[in-house]
Structure formats: structure tokens, C-alpha cells
CSV table of C-alpha atoms and ligand atoms in Angstrom, one decimal:
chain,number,residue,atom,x,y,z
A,123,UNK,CA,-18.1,6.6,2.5
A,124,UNK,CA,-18.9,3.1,3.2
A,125,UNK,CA,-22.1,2.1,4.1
A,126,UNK,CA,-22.8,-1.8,5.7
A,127,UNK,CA,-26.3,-1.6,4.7
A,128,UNK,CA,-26.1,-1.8,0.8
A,129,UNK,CA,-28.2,-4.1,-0.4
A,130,UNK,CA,-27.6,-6.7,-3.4
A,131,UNK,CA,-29.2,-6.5,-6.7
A,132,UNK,CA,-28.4,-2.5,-7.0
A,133,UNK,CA,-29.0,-0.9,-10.3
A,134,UNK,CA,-25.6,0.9,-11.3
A,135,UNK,CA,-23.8,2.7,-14.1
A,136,UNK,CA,-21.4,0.5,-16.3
A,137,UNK,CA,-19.8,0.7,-19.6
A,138,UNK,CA,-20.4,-2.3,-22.2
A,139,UNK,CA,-18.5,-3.1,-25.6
A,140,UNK,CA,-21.1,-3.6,-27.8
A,141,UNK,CA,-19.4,-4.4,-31.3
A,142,UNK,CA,-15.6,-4.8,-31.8
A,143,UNK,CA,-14.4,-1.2,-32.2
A,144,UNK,CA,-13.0,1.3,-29.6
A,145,UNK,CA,-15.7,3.8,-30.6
A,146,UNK,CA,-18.7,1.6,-30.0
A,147,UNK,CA,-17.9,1.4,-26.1
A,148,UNK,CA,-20.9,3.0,-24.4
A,149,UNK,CA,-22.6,3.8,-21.6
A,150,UNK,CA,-24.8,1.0,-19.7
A,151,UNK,CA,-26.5,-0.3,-16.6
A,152,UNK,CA,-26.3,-3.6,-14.7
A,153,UNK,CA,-27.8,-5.1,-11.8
A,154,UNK,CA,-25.9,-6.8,-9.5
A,155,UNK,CA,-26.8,-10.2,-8.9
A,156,UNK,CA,-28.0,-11.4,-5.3
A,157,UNK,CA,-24.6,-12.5,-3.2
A,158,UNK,CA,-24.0,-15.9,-2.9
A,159,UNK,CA,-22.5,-17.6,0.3
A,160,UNK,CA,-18.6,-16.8,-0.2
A,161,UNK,CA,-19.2,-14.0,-2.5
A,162,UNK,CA,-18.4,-9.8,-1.7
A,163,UNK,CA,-19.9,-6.8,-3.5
A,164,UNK,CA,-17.5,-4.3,-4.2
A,165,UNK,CA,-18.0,-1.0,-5.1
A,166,UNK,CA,-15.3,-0.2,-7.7
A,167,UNK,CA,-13.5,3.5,-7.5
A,168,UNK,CA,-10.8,2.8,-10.2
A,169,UNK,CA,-9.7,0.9,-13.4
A,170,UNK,CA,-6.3,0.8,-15.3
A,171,UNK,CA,-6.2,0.2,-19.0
A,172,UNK,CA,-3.5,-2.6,-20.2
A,173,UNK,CA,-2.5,-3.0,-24.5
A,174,UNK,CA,-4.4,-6.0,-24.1
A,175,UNK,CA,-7.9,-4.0,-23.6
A,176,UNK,CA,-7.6,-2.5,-26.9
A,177,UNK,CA,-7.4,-5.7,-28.3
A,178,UNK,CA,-9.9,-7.1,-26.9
A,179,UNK,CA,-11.9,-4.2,-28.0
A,180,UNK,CA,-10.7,-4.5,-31.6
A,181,UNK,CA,-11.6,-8.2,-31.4
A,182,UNK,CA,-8.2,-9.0,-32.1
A,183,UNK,CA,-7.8,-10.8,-28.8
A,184,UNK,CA,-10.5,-13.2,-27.3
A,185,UNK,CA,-12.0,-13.6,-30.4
A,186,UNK,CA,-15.5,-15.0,-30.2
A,187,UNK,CA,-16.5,-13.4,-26.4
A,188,UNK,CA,-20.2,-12.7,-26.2
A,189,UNK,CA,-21.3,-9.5,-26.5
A,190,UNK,CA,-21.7,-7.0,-25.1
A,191,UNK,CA,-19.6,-7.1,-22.6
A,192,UNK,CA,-18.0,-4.7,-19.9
A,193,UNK,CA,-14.4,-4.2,-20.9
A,194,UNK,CA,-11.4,-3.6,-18.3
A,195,UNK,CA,-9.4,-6.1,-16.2
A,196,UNK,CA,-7.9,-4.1,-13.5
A,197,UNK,CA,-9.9,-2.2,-10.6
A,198,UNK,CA,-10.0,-2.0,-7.1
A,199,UNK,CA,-12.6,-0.6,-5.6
A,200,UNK,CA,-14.4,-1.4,-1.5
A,201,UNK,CA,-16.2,-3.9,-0.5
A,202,UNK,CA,-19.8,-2.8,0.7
A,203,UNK,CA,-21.4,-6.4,1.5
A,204,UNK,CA,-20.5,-9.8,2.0
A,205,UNK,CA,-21.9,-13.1,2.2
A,206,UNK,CA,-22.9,-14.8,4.7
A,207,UNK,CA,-20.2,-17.6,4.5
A,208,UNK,CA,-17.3,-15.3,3.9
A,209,UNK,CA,-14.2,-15.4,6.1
A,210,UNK,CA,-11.4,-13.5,4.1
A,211,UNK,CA,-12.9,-10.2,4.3
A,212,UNK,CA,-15.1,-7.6,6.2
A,213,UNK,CA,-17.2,-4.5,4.9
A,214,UNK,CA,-15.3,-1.8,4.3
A,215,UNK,CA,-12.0,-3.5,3.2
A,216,UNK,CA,-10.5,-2.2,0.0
A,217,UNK,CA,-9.8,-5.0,-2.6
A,218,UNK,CA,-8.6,-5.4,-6.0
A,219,UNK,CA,-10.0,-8.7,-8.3
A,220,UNK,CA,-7.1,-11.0,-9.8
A,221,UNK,CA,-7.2,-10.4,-13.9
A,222,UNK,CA,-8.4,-14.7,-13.8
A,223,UNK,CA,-11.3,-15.1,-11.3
A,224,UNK,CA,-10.7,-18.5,-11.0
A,225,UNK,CA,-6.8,-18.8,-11.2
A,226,UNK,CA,-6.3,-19.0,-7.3
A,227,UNK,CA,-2.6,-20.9,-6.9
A,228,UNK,CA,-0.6,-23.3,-9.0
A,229,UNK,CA,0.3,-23.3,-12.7
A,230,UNK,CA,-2.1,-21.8,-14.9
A,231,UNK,CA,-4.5,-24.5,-16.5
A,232,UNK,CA,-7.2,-24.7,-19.3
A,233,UNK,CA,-10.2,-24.0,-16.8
A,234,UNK,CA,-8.6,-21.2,-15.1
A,235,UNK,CA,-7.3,-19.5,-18.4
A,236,UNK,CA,-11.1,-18.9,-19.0
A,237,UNK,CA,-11.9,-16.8,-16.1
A,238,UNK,CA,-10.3,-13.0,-17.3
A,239,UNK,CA,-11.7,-10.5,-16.3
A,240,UNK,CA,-12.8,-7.5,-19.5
A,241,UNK,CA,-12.5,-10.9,-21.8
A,242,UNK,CA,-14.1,-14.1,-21.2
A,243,UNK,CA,-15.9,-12.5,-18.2
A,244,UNK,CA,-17.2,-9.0,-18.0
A,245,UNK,CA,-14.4,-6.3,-16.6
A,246,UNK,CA,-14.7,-3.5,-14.0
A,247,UNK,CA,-16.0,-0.7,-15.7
A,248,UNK,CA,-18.6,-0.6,-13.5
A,249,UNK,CA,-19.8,0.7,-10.2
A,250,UNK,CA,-20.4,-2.8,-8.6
A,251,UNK,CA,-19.1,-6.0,-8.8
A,252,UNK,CA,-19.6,-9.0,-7.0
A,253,UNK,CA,-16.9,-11.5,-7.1
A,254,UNK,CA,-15.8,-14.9,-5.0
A,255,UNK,CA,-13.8,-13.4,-2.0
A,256,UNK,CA,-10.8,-15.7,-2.9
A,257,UNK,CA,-10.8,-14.0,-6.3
A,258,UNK,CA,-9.9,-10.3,-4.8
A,259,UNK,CA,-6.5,-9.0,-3.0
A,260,UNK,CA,-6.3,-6.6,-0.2
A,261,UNK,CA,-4.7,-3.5,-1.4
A,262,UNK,CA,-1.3,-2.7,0.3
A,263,UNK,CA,-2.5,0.3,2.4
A,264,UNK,CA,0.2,2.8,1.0
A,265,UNK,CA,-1.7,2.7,-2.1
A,266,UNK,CA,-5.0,4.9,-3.7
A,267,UNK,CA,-7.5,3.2,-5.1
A,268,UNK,CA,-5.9,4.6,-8.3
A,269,UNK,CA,-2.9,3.1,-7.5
A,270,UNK,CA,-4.3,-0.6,-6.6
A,271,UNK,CA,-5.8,-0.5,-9.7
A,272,UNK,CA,-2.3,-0.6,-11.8
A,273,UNK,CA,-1.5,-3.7,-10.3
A,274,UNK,CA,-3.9,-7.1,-11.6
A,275,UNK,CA,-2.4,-7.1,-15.3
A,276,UNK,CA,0.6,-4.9,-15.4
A,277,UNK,CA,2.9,-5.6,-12.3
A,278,UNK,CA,1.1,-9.0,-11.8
A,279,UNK,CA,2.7,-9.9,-14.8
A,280,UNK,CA,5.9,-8.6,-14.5
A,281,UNK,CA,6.3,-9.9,-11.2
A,282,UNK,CA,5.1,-13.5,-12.8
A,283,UNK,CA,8.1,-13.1,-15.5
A,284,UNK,CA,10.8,-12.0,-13.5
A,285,UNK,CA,10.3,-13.1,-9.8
A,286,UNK,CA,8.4,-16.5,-9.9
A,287,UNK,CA,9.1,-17.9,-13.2
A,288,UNK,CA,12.5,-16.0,-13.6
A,289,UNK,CA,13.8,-16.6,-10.1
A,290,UNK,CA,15.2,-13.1,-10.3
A,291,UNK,CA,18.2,-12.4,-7.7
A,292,UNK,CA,20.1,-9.1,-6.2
A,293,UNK,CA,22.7,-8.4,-8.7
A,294,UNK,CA,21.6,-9.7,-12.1
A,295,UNK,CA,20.5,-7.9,-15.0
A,296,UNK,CA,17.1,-7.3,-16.5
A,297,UNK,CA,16.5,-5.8,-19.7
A,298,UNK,CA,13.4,-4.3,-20.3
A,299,UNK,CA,11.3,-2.8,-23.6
A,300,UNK,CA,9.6,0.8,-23.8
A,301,UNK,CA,7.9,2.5,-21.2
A,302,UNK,CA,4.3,0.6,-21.2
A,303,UNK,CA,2.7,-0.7,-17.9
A,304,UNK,CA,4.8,-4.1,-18.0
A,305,UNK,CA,8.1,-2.5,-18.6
A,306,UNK,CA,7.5,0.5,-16.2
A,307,UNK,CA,6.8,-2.6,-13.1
A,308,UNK,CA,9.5,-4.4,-15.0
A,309,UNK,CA,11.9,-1.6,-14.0
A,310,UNK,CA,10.9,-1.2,-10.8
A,311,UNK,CA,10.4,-4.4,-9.5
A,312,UNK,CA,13.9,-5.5,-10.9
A,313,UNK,CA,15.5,-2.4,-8.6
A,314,UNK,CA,13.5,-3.5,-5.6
A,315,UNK,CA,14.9,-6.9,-5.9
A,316,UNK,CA,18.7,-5.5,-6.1
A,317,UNK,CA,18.9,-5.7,-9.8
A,318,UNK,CA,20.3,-3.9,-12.7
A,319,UNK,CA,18.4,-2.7,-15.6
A,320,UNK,CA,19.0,-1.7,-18.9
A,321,UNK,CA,16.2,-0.3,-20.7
A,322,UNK,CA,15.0,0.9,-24.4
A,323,UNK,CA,12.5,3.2,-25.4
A,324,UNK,CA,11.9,5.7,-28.9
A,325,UNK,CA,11.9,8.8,-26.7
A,326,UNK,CA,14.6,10.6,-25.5
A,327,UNK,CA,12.0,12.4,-23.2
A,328,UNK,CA,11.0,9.1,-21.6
A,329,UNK,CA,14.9,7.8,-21.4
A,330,UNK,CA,15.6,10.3,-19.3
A,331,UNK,CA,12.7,9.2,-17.0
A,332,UNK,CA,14.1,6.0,-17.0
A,333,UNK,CA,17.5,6.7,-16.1
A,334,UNK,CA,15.8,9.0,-12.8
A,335,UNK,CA,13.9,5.5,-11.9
A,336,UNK,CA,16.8,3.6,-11.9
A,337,UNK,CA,18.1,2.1,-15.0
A,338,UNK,CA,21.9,2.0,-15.5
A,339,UNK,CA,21.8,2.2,-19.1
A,340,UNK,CA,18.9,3.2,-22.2
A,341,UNK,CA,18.9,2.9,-25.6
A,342,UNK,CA,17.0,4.5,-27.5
A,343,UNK,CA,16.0,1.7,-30.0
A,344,UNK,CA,14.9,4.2,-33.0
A,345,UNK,CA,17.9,5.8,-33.1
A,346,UNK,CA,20.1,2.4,-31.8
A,347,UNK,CA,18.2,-0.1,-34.1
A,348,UNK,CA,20.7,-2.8,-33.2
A,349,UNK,CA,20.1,-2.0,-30.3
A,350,UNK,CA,20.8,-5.6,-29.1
A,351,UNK,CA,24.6,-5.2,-29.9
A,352,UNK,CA,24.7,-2.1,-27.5
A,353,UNK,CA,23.2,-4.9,-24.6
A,354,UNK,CA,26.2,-7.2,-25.3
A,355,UNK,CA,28.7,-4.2,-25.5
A,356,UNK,CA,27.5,-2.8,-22.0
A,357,UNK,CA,26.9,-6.6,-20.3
A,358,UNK,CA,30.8,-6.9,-21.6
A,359,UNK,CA,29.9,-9.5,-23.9
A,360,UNK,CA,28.2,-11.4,-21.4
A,361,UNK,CA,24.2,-10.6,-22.2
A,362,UNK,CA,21.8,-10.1,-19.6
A,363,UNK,CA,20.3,-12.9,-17.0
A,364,UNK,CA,17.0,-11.9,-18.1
A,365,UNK,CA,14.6,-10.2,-20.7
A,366,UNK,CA,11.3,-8.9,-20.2
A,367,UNK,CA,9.9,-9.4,-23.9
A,368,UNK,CA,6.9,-7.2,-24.9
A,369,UNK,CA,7.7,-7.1,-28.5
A,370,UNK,CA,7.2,-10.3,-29.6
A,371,UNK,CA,8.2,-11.5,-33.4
A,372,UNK,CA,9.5,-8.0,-34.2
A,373,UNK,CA,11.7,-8.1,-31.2
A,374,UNK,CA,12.7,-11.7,-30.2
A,375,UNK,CA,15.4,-12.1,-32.3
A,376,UNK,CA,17.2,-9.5,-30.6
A,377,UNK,CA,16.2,-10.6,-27.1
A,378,UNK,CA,17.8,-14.1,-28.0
A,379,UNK,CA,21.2,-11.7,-28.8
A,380,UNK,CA,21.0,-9.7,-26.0
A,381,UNK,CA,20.0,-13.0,-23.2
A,382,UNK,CA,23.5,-14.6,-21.6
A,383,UNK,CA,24.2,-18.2,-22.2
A,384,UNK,CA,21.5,-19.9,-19.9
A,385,UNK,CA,19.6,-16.7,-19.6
A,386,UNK,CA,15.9,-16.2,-18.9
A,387,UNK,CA,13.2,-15.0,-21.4
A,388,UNK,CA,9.6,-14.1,-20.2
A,389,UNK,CA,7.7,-14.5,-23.6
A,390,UNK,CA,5.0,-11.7,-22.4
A,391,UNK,CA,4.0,-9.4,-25.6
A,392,UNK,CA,3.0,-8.5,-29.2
A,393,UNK,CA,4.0,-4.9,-29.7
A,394,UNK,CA,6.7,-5.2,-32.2
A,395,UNK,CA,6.0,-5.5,-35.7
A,396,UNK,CA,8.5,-8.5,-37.6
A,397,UNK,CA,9.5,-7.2,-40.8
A,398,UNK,CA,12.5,-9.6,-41.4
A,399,UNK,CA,12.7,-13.6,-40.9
A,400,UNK,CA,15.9,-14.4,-38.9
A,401,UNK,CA,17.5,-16.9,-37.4
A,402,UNK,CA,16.7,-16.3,-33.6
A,403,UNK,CA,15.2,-19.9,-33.3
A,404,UNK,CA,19.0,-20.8,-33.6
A,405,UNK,CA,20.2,-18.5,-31.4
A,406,UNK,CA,17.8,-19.5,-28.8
A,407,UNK,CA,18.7,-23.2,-29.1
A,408,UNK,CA,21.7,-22.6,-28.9
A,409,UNK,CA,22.1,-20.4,-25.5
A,410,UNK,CA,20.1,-23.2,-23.8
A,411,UNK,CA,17.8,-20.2,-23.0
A,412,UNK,CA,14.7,-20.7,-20.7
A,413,UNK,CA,12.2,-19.0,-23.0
A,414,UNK,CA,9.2,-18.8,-20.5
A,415,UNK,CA,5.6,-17.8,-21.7
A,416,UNK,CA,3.8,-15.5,-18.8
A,417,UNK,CA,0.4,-15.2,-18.8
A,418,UNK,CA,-0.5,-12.7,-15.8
A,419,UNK,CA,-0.5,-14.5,-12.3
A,420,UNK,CA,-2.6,-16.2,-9.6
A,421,UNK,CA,-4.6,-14.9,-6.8
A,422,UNK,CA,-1.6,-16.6,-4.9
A,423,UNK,CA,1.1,-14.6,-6.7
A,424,UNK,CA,-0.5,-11.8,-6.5
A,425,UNK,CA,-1.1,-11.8,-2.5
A,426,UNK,CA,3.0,-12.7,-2.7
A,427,UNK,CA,3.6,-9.5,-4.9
A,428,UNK,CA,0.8,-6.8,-2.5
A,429,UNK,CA,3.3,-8.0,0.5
A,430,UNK,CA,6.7,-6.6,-1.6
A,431,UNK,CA,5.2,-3.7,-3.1
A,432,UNK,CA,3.7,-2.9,1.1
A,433,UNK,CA,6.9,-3.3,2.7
A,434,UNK,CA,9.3,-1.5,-0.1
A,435,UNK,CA,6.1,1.3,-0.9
A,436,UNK,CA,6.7,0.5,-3.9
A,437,UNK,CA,4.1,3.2,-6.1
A,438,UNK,CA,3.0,2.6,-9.2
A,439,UNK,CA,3.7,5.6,-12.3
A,440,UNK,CA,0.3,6.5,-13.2
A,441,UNK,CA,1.0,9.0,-16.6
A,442,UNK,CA,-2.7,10.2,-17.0
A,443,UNK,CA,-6.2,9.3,-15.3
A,444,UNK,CA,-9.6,10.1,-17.1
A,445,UNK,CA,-13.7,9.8,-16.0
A,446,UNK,CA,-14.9,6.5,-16.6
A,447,UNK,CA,-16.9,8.4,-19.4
A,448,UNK,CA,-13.9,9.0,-21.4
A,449,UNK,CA,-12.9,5.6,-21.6
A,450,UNK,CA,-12.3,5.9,-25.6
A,451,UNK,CA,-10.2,8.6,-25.1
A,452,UNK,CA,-8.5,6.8,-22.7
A,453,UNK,CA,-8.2,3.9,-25.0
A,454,UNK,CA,-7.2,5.6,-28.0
A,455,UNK,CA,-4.4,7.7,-25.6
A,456,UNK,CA,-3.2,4.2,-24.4
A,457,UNK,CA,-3.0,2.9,-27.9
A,458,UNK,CA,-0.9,6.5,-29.3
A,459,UNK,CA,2.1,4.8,-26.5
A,460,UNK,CA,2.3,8.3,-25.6
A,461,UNK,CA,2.4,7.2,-22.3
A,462,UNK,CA,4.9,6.1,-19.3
A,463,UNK,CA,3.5,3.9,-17.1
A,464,UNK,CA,-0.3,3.3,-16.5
A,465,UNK,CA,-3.2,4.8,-17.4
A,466,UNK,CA,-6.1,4.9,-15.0
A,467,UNK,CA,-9.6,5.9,-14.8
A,468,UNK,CA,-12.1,6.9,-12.4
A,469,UNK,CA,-15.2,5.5,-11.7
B,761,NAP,N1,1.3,-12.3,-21.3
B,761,NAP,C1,0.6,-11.5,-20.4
B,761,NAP,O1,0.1,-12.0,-19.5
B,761,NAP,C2,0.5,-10.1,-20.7
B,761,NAP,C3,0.2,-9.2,-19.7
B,761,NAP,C4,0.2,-7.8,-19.9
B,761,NAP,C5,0.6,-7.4,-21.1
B,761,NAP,N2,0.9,-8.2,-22.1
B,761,NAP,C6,1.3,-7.8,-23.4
B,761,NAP,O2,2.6,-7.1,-23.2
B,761,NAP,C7,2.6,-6.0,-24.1
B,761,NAP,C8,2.8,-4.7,-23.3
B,761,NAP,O3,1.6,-4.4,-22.6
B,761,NAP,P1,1.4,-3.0,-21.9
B,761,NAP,O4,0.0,-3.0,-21.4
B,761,NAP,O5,2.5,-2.8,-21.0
B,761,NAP,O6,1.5,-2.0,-23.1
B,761,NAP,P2,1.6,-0.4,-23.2
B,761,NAP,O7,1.5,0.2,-21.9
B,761,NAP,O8,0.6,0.0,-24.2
B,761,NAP,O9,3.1,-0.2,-23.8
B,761,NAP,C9,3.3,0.7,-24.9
B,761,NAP,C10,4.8,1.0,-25.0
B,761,NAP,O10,5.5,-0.2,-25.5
B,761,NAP,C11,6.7,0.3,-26.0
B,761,NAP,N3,7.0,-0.4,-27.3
B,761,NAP,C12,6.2,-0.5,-28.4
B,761,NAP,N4,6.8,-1.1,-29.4
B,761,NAP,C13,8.1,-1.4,-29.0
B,761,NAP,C14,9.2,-2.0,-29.5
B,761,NAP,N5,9.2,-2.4,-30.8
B,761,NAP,N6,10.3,-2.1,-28.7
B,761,NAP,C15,10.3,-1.7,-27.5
B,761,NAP,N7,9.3,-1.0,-26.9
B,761,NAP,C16,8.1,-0.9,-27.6
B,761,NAP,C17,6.6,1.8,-26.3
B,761,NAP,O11,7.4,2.4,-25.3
B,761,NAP,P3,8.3,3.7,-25.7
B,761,NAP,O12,7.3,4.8,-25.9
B,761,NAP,O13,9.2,4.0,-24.5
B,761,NAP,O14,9.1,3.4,-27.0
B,761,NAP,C18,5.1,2.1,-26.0
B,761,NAP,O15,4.9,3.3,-25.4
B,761,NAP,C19,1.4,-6.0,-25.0
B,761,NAP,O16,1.7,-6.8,-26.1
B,761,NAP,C20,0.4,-6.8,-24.1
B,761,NAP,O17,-0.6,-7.4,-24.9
B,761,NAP,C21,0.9,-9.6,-21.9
């Protein structure tokens, strides 16, 4: 229920990281500050987790961020009051905040990179939030709040990689890693754009989920550790037009087998652990490979991606959602990569 009477400075329920360890998240309150001109209060009804939260919980990612601070990047949530300069939106909207606050169009800059949400500036574990109205995205209607709140890190990202920066087109071939948030969108926004996927994963359970979303071929990359040779051998020797790389060290030399000559790799993540040195660097060079770091997207990109993922319906796979007050279960559940898909909590 939205009511146009809520008034600014509202005590509310949050959760704050206190010290760097999953376990020390706990419950808090906040008080939201008073609106400026162009800003909107939102009340926030949902939150996704991303790999990168348990990180920054760890301390192993934003190292030096002042404490404590409310973790989470993606919500979406309703906005309940607005400023009285505000143009973009109306009480009662539903909106989601873009994982940089300040990252509004254009390449990604020093400034903006400061401005994550759950990081550098508090998250959305919370019940309100006030942020700059051109740092929040309508949500595409089809969509829960639960839904909406997949989107900032996970798909932003993916769509960053494959559609801006990667220029995907109908009929080339993605491959994507495991069956995390990234790789999930990955997938699907690869088959919305009238491309073919090949995809790996370490369960057989989850490869058959893959293969009922879309993807022509999986390899199960325990079982298949040269995996990459499998990619050549179904691509016909060719390689694929573009990888979406979550593994980082541990997997990169295999992307720069599995890429095509003048292929596309989006650079996005650390999962993979690199046990042997090898000589992927050479590889690389010599493919003439666009390797192409992502680092989420702008408020821009992510108005660009709402309007695909409204007209195709595109729905987001949500494996498991949890109370806001289970968040370390949530965490530690996210960090088992038992999951397919997203995780999402309530708040
Ligand atoms: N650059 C950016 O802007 C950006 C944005 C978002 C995320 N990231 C990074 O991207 C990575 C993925 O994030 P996420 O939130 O999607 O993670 P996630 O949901 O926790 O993904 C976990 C899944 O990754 C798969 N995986 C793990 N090791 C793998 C390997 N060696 N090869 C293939 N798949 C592997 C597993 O899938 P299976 O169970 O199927 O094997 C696992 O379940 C993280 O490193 C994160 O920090 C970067």
C-alpha cells in the first residue's frame, strides 16, 4: 500500500556490516535523511545477492570502505515521496537504483566508479532509501519486486558484456560459465538476441536446466576438464564470437582457446581458481581478440536493457528467496554455488 503522505527522516529497520565477516552482519536502524530537491524516498520490498557481496563482506573487495556499512547492491522497492524538483518520477512508481549512483551515461570514469551501491556507498538492505531520481530505473511492469531486484548487478552486467560492449547479433555464439546470476542473464539474454549458447556447469542436475532454457550444447567442466577443446570441436573448429568470463585466471586461458579469431571476451569475474601458468597471453595476442573488462553498466544502459527485458518478458530465474533477517544464510547459501540463477531476499 502506498501512502503519498510519508514523511522524510523516518526511523526504519536496516541491516549493517559491522566488521569484515559474513557472520557479523546484523540488525540495525537508519533514519532517512530529509529529501533534497531532485531526490525520491523509496521504500525497498526486495534485494538480490551477487558473488561480489560476499566479498565485500569478507573485505576482500572494496578494501578500506567505512564501516559499518549496509551491504547489498540490488533492490527495487516504491517510491513513497519525492522532491520538490523531481520530474522523472511520481509517488507510487516502482524503481530499482543503478548498482553506481552516480554512473548516469557514457563510459565508466574514476568519479563514477566510486558511487556502488553495498560498497563505497551503503546498499539496500533497508526499508528506505533515498536516492537522486536519475539514479533509479522504472521496473518493467511484467516484473515482481523480487524480480526487479535481479537486475542492477547481474543482467546489467551481462547485458554491458555482451550487448553494448560485445555488439552481440542474431546468429552468433556465446559461451557462457556455470549457472551464477551473470551466466544465468548471460544465457538468456544471448537467446533473446537470436543467439546460440554453449554453456558449462559441474552439475549434471543444473545442465539439464540449461539445455530446457535454451543452450544448444553443455559441458560439464568437472567431468570435461578441457572443456575448451569440446567448444572448438562443437563451433567446428571455428570458436565462439563471444565469451562471457566469470572465471577469471583459473579460466581465461581456456576462454582465449575457445574465442574465434577476432572474437569478443567480456573480462567480468574471479570465480576460478589458477593452479597452472600457461600461455593464454599468447593465445590472446594472437587471435586479435577484443578482451573487454565489464564493470556493471550505466543508468543509461540499464533504461536500454528494462525496455528488452519489457517487450520480450524476459523473467529473471530466482532459485531461492529468504527474510531480510536471514541474510547470512542467504550469503553463506550464495557462496555454497548451490544455486541456479539469483538469490533474492525480502524486505
Ligand atoms: N565485472 C562486473 O561488473 C561484475 C558484475 C557481476 C559479477 N561479477 C563477478 O562475476 C562472477 C560471477 O558472479 P555471480 O554473482 O554471477 O556469481 P554466482 O551467482 O555466485 O555464481 C556461482 C556459479 O559460478 C559457477 N562457477 C564457479 N566456478 C566456476 C568455474 N571454474 N567455471 C565455470 N563456472 C564456475 C558455478 O556454476 P555451476 O554450479 O553451474 O558449476 C557457481 O554455481 C564473480 O566473480 C563476480 O564477482 C563481476
Amino acid at each position: 500500500m502506498v501512502t503519498a503522505t510519508t514523511k522524510t527522516e523516518i526511523e526504519h529497520a536496516a541491516f549493517e556490516l559491522p566488521s569484515f565477516s559474513i557472520d557479523a552482519i546484523r540488525a540495525a536502524k537508519r533514519v532517512t535523511p530529509a529529501l533534497g530537491p531532485t531526490d525520491v524516498l523509496v521504500r525497498m520490498r526486495a534485494a538480490s545477492l551477487n558473488y561480489r557481496d560476499i566479498l565485500v563482506a569478507l573485505g576482500v573487495y572494496n578494501k578500506g570502505i567505512p564501516l559499518p556499512r549496509i551491504p547489498l547492491s540490488d533492490g527495487a522497492g516504491e517510491i513513497v515521496e519525492i522532491g520538490s524538483s523531481v520530474t522523472r518520477f511520481k509517488v507510487g512508481d516502482r524503481v530499482s537504483p543503478n548498482f553506481f549512483a552516480d554512473w548516469l551515461s557514457g563510459p565508466i570514469n574514476a568519479t563514477v566508479k566510486s558511487s556502488d551501491l553495498g560498497g563505497t556507498k551503503d546498499g539496500v538492505l533497508r526499508e528506505y532509501a533515498v536516492f537522486n531520481e536519475r539514479s533509479v530505473v522504472r521496473i518493467p511492469e511484467h516484473l515482481s519486486f523480487q524480480e526487479a531486484a535481479t537486475l542492477p548487478c547481474a543482467a546489467l552486467t551481462a547485458w554491458n558484456g555482451l550487448i553494448e560492449n560485445g555488439g552481440l547479433r542474431a546468429g552468433e555464439t556465446v559461451l557462457v560459465m556455470g549457472t551464477g546470476g551473470v551466466s544465468v542473464f548471460a544465457l538468456q539474454l544471448a537467446i533473446m538476441s537470436g543467439a546460440e549458447v554453449i554453456a558449462t556447469t559441474s552439475s549434471d542436475e543444473k545442465m539439464k536446466r540449461l539445455q530446457k532454457m535454451g543452450a544448444s550444447h553443455v559441458i560439464n567442466y568437472k567431468k570435461t576438464p578441457d572443456w575448451e577443446k569440446e567448444v572448438i570441436k562443437y563451433t567446428c573448429g571455428r570458436g565462439v564470437d563471444h565469451v562471457v568470463e566469470i572465471g577469471g585466471a583459473g579460466t581465461l586461458a581456456k576462454s582465449a582457446v575457445s574465442v574465434k579469431v577476432g572474437g569478443h571476451i567480456s573480462l567480468i569475474g574471479v570465480l576460478a581458481d589458477a593452479k597452472q601458468k600457461s600461455d593464454f597471453e599468447i593465445s590472446l595476442l594472437m587471435k586479435a581478440v577484443k578482451l573487454q573488462g565489464v564493470f556493471v553498466g550505466s543508468v543509461e544502459m540499464y533504461e536500454r536493457m528494462n525496455a528488452a527485458i519489457a517487450l520480450h518478458k524476459l523473467k529473471p530465474v530466482i532459485d531461492k528467496t529468504f527474510k531480510a533477517s536471514q541474510i547470512v544464510e542467504a550469503l553463506k547459501y550464495q557462496q555454497s554455488g548451490a544455486h541456479f540463477g539469483k538469490i533474492v531476499v525480502t524486505i
